[in-house]
XYZ file of C-alpha atoms in Angstrom:
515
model
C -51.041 -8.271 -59.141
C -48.594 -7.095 -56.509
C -48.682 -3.323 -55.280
C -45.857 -1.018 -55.637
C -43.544 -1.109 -53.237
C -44.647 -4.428 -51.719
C -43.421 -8.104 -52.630
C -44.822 -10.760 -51.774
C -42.116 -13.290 -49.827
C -41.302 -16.819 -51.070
C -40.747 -19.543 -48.659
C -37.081 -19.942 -47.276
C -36.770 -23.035 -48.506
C -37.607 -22.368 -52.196
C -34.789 -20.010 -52.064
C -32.132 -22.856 -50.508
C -31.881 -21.544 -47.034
C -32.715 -22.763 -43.950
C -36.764 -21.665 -42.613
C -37.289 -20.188 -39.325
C -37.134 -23.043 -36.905
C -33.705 -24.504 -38.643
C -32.188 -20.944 -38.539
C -32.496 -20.933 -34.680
C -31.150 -24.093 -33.812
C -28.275 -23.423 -36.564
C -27.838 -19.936 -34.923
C -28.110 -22.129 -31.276
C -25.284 -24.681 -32.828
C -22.754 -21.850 -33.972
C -23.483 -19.108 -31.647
C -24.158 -20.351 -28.065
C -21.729 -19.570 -26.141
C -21.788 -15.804 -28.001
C -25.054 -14.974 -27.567
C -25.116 -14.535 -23.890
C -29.056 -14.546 -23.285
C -28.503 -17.937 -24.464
C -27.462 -18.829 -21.396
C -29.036 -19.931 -17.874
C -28.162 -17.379 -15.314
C -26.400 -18.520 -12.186
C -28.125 -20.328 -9.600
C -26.265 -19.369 -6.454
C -23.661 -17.076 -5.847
C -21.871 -17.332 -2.603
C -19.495 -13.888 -1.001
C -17.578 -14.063 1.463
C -17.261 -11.035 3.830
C -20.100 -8.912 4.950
C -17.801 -5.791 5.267
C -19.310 -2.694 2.941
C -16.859 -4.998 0.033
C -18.934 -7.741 0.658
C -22.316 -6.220 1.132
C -21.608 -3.777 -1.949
C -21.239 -6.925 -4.533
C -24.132 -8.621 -3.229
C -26.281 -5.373 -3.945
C -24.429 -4.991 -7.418
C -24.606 -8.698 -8.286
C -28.375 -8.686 -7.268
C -28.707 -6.067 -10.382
C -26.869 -7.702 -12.603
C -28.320 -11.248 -12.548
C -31.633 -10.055 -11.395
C -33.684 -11.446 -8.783
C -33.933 -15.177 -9.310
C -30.241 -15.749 -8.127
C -29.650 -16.715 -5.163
C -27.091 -14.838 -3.200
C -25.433 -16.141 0.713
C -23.220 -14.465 2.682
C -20.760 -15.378 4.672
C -19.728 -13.418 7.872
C -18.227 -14.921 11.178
C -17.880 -11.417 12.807
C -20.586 -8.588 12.668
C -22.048 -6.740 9.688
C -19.897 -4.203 8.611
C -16.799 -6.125 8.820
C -13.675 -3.301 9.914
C -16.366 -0.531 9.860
C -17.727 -0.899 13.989
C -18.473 1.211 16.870
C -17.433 1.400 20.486
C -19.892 2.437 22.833
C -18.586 4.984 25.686
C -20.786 6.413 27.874
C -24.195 5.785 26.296
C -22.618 6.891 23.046
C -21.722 4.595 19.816
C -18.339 6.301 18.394
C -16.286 5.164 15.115
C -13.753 2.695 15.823
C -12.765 2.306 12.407
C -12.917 4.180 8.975
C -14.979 7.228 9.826
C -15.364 9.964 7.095
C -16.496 9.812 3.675
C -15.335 12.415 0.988
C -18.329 14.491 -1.028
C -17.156 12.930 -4.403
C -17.501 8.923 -3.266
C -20.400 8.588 -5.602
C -20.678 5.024 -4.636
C -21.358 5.694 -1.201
C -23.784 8.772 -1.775
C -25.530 6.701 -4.309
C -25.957 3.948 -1.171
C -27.030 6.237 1.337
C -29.511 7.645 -1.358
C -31.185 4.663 -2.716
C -31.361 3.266 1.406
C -32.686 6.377 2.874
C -29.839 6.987 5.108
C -29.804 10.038 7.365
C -26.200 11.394 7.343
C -24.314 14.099 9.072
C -21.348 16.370 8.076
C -18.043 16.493 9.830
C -17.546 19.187 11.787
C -14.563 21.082 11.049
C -12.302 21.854 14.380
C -9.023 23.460 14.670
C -5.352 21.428 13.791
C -2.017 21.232 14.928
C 0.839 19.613 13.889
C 3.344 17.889 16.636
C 6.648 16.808 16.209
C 7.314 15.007 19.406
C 8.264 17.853 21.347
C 5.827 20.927 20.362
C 3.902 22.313 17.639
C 4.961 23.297 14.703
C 2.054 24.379 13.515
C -1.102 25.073 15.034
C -4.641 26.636 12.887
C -6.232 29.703 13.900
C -10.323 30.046 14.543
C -9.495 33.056 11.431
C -9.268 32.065 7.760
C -7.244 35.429 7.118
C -4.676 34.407 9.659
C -4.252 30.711 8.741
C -3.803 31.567 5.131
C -0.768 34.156 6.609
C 0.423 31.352 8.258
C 0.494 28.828 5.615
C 1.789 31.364 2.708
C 5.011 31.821 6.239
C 5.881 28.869 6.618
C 5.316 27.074 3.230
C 4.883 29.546 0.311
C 1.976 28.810 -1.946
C 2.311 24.531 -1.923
C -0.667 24.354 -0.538
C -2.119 26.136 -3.083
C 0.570 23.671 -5.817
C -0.686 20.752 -3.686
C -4.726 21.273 -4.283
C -3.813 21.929 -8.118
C -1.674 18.563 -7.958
C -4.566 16.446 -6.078
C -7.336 17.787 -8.811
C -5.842 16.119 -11.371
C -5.285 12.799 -9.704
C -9.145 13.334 -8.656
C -10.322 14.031 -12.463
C -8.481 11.146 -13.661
C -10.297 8.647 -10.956
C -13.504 10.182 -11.223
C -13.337 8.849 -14.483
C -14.156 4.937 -12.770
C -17.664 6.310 -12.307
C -18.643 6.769 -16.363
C -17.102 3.038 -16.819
C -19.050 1.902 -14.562
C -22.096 3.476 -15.361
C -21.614 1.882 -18.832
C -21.277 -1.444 -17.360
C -17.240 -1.734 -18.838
C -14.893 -3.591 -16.061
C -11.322 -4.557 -15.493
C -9.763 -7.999 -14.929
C -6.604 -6.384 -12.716
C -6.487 -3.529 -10.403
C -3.195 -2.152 -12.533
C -5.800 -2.485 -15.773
C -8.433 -0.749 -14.098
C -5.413 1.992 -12.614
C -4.035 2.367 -16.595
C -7.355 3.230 -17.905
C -8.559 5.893 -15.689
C -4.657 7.661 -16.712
C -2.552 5.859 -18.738
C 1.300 4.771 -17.665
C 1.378 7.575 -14.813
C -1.942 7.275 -13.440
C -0.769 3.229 -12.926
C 2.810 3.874 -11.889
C 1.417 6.007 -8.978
C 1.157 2.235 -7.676
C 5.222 1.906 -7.876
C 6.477 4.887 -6.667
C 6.346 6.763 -3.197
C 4.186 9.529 -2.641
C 7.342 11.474 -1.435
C 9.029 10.514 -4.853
C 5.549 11.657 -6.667
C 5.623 15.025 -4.620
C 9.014 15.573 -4.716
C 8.960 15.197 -8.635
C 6.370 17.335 -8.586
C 8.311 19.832 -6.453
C 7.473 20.215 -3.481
C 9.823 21.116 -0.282
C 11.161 19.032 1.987
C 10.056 20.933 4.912
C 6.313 20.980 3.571
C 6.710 17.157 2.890
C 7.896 16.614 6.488
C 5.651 18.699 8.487
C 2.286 18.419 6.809
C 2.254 15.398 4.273
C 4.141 12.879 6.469
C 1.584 13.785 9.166
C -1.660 13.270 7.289
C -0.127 10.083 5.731
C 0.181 9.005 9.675
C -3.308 10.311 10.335
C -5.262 8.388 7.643
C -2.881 5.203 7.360
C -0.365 4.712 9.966
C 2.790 5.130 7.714
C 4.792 7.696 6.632
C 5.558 9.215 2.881
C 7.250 5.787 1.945
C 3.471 4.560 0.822
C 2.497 4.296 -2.909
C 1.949 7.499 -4.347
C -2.209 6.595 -5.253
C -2.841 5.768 -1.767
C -0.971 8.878 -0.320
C -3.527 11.203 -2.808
C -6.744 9.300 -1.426
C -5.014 9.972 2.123
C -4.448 13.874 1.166
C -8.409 13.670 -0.161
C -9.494 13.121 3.158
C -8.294 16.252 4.584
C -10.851 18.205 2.314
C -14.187 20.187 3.938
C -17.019 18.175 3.269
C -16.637 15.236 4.462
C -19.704 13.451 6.045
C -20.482 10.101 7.852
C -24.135 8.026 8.376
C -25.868 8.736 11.416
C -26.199 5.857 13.799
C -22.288 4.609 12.686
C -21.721 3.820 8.729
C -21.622 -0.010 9.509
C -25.554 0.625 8.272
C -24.656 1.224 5.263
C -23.624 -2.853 4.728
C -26.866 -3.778 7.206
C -29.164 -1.785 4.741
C -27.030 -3.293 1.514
C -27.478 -6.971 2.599
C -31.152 -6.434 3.185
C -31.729 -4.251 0.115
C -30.084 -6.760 -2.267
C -32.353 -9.729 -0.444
C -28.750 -11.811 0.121
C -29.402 -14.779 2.943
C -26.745 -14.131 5.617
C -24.665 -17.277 6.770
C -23.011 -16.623 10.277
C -19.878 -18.961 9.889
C -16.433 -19.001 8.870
C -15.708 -20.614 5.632
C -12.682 -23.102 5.829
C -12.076 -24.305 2.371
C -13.548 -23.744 -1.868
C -13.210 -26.766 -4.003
C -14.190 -27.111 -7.386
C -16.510 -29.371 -8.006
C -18.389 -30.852 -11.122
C -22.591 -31.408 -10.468
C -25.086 -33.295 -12.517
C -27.765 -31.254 -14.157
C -31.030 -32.029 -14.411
C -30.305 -33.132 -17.849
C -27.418 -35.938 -16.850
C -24.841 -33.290 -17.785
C -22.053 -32.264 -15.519
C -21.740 -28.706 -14.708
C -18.524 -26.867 -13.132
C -19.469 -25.494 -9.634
C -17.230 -24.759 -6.144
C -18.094 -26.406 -3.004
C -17.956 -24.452 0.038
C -17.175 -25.697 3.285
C -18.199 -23.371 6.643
C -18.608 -23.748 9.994
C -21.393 -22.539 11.805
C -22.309 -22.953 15.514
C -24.556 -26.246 14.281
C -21.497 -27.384 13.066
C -19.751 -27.741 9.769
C -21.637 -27.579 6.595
C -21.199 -27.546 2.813
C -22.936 -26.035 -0.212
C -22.522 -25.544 -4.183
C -22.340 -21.892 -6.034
C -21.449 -21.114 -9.330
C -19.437 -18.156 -8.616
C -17.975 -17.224 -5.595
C -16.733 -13.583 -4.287
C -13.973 -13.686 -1.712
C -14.940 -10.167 -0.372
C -12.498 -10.357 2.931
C -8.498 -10.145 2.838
C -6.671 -13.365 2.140
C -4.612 -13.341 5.283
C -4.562 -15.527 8.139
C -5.287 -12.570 10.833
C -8.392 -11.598 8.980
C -9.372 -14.729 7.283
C -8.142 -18.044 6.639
C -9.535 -19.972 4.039
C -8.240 -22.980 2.210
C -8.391 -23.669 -1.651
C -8.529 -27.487 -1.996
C -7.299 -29.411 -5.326
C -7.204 -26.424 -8.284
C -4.341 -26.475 -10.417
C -3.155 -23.952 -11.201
C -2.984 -23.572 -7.508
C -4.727 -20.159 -6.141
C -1.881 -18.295 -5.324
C -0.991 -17.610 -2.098
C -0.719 -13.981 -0.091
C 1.290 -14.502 2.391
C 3.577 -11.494 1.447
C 0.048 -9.607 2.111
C 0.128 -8.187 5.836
C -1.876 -5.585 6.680
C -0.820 -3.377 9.120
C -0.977 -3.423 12.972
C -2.722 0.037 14.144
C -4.304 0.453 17.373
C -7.764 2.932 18.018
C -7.621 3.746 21.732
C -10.817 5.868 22.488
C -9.979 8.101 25.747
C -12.760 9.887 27.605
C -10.831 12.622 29.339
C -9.694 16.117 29.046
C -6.026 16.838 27.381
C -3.244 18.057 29.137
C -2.036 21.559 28.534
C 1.728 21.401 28.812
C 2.135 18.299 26.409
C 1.410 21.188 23.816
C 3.421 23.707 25.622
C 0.762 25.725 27.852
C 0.728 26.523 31.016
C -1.685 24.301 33.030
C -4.399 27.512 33.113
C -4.588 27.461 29.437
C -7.110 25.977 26.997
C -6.062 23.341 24.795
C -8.408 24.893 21.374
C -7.301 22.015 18.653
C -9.301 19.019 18.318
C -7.185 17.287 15.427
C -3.759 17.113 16.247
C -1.316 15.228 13.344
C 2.141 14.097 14.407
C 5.379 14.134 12.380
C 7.399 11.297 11.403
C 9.359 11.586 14.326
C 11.227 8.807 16.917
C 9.446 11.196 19.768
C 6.227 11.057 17.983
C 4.120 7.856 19.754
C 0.866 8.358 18.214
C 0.006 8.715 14.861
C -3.250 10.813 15.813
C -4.858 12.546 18.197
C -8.899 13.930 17.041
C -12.206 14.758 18.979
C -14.412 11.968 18.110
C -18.002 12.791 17.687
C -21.100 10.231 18.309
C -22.524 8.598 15.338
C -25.900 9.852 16.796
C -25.760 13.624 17.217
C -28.454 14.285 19.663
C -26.156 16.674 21.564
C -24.751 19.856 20.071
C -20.755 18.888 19.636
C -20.151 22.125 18.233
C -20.408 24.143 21.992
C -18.113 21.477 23.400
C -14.513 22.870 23.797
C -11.411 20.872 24.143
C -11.183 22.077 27.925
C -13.745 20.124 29.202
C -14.130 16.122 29.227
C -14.343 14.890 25.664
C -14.124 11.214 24.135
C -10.517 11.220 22.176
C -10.108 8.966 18.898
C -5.577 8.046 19.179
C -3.955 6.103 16.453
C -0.869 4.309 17.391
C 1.433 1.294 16.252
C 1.626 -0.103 19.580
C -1.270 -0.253 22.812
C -0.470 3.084 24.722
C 0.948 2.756 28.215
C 0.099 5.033 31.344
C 2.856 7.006 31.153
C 2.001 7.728 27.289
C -1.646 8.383 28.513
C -0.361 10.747 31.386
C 1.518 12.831 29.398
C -1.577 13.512 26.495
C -3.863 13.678 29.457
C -4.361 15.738 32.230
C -7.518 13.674 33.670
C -8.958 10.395 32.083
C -11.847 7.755 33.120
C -11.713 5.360 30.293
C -9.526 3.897 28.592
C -11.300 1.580 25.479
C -8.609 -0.348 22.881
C -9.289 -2.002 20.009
C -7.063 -3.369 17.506
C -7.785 -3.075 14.065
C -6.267 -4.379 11.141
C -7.052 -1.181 8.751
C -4.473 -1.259 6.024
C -1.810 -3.121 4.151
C 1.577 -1.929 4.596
C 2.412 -0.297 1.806
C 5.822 -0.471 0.206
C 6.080 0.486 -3.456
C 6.680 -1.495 -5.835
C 4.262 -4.486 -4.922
C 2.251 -5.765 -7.592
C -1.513 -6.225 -6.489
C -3.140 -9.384 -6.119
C -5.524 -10.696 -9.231
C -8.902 -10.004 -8.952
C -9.689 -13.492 -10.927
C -8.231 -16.481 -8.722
C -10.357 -18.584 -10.573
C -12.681 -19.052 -14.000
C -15.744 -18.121 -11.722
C -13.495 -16.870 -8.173
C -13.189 -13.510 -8.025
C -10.890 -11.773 -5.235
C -12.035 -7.449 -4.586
C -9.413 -7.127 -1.590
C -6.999 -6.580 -3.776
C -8.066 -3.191 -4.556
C -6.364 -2.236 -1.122
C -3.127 -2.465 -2.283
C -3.877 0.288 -4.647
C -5.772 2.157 -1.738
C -7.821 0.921 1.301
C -11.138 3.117 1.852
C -14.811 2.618 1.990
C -15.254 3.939 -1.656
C -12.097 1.641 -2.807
C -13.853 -1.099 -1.474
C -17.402 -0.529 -3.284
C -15.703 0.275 -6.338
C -14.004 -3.527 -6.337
C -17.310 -4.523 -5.912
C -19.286 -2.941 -8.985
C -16.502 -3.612 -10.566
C -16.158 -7.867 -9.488
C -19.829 -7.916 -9.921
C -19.427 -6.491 -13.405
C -16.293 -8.906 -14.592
C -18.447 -12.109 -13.169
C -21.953 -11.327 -15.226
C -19.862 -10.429 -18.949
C -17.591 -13.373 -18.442
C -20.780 -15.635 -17.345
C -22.266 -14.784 -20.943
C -19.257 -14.081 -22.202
C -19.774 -10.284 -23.260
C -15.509 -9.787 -24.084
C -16.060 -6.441 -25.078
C -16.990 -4.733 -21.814
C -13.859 -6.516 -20.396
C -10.292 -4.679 -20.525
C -11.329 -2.215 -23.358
C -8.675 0.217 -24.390
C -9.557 3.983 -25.061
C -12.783 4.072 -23.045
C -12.268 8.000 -21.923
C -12.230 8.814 -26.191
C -14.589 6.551 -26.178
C -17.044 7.819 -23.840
C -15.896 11.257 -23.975
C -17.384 11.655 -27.668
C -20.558 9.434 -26.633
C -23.516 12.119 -27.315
């Protein structure tokens, strides 16, 4: 006699269905390429670039696919890619991108999980130059600069920080994707869902047309947007309005760096995520088809590199291409695919210069007398023909044993200079009233930005992905790790082909009324 509530179960087969071990393989038959724990995970996964790009999707792909995958990769230059140091003097100073803002949650999440000491910026006085003088120059008082700024502008700066908080809410909202493991298959997809049809045409306008829409004077777009857009990327208001709001971000209080130069950040990254570095170039990607151990062919690309043993080969299953596709910065070849991976050629980046000057400025170039002190240590330049620097700013060491704070613009200081072109002695005279070194480097920061320009694909392949194109929507160390959770993302839900956490539509409703 049964008990209440409780009956006994009949065989599946009495009942005409299939039992247990027939169910699996007919769920196995039908379902396969569904049910994505189904499937083997990758073997090897090769990237290409060891810049914080590069070094960011090995740690995020090292998550995804867990810790049996094996991950290479590829770097002919140092670690750290365009983030290096110069040493002056004893001292290692930035030579490249140099400040991180206090909301890059990717790069505070880094520094976190590696046990990175950092350091904040130190706020110092700044001037704007037109070629001929300043037109405006900060005082050591709050009280006075905010007199100055409400005399000369009105309250835009005031319209301007309202403006740049709601560009800021609407990209913060990349972090909560990301957190719940949703990713984009194009940078304008990714651009539309953090804000809709503005947020993305921010891509294809100006940030002058932006502002000026927005209403802002010409005389505040000229004398202090123009110069920040020349201090953080070496072109003037013509550049995509997105890119000119991450450049007006980094003029906020707060910013901070990593001790000992931020190129640690991509050291500690590669080791953390247990990646083998390859020192070597890679020359070409061909896809190739393998036998598995079962006699059945399997898709995988073939990677050819040269090393200083020479030139070698090897197989992945998915490959990140985490450096620019340009022949200045990389120049690989992509052998037999059709389609054809498309070519970037129309992809510069820009030519900017970092000339690091130990010395002590020169008085009169700002219109002192020769006895006076010289008290700014950023100095912004307007879009000017007389204007032949983009930047002038007091450069700190990545390792602060000293007390930068005391030092005053009067005595010998190391001097950070952007410019489009190598400064000449005359050009040095005239900034400087005594120098003893002069130390160049040229550095290929940024594209050139000129709105519209559609960004390249992030998918050049079924298993290549490409995160430099992020850069055309802005170029900065957060940009750059954000491509990378997000590439690392894209590559594990199309591997076991999860299509719902790809291009989803209405994820802030979605999330927002998440509990």
């Amino acid at each position: 006699m049964e008990s209440v509530g409780v009956r006994r179960a009949r065989p599946a087969a009495s009942r005409g269905l299939p039992g247990p071990p027939a169910l699996a393989l007919l769920l196995l038959l039908l379902c396969g390429p569904v049910l994505g724990e189904l499937r083997a995970p990758p073997e090897k996964i090769a990237v290409i670039g060891a810049g914080i790009g590069g070094t960011s999707a090995s740690y995020y792909l090292r998550q995804k696919f867990g810790k049996e995958v094996r991950i290479h990769v590829f770097e002919k230059g140092k670690i750290g890619g365009r983030l290096a140091t110069l040493n002056i003097k004893g001292q290692g100073y930035e030579s490249g991108g140099s400040i991180i803002h206090p909301l890059n949650l990717h790069m505070k999440r880094f520094v976190k999980e590696l046990d990175l000491p950092t350091v904040q910026c130190i706020d110092g006085l700044m001037g704007i130059h037109n070629g001929e003088h300043l037109v405006f120059e900060e005082s050591g008082w709050f009280i006075i600069n905010m007199i100055k700024l409400v005399w000369h502008y009105g309250f835009q700066f005031l319209r301007m920080h309202m403006w740049m908080e709601d560009i800021l809410d609407k990209f913060m909202r990349i972090y909560r994707y990301q957190s719940h493991d949703y990713s984009f298959s194009s940078v304008e997809g990714l651009m539309h869902a953090l804000g809709g049809d503005e947020f993305a045409g921010m891509l294809n306008r100006t940030i002058l047309q932006s502002m000026q829409k927005a209403g802002f004077s010409e005389k505040f777009l000229s004398e202090i947007i123009a110069p920040v857009m020349r201090f953080n990327y070496g072109q003037n208001t013509g550049i995509n309005g997105f890119v000119g709001a991450v450049s007006l971000a980094g003029i906020d209080s707060g910013l901070w760096a990593v001790e000992g130069g931020n190129k640690r950040v991509c050291e500690e990254l590669l080791q953390f995520s247990k990646a083998s570095l390859i020192s070597g170039s890679v020359m070409y990607i061909e896809e190739k088809a393998r036998t598995t151990p079962t006699g059945g062919l399997k898709k995988a690309y073939e990677v050819t590199y040269k090393t200083d043993s020479g030139i070698n080969t090897d197989l992945y299953d998915i490959v990140m291409v985490a450096t620019p596709l340009n022949s200045k910065m990389s120049n690989i070849t992509f052998l037999n695919f059709d389609p054809p991976i498309p070519e970037f050629h129309q992809y510069q980046h820009y030519h900017l210069v970092t000339t690091l000057v130990h010395g002590r400025l020169n008085p009169s170039f700002f219109g002192l007398s020769a006895t006076d002190r010289v008290e700014l240590s950023d100095v912004f330049t307007t879009d000017s023909p007389n204007s032949f620097f983009y930047s002038l700013s007091m450069a700190t060491p990545t390792r602060r044993e000293a007390d930068v704070q005391s030092k005053t613009a009067t005595d010998s200081a190391v001097w950070k200079i952007f410019s489009s072109e190598s400064l000449t002695k005359e050009q040095l005279n005239l900034l400087f009233a005594s120098h003893d070194s002069v130390d160049e480097k040229e550095w290929l920061a940024y594209p050139e930005y000129k709105p519209p320009l559609k960004c390249p694909p992030i998918i050049l392949h079924d298993r290549i992905y490409y995160l430099s194109g992020i850069e055309w929507a802005a170029s900065a160390m957060e940009m750059s790790a954000i491509a990378a959770h997000n590439a690392a993302l894209l590559a594990y839900h199309r591997w076991y082909g999860n299509t719902e956490m790809i291009d989803q539509e209405g994820l802030y409703e979605k999330l927002k009324t998440e509990l």
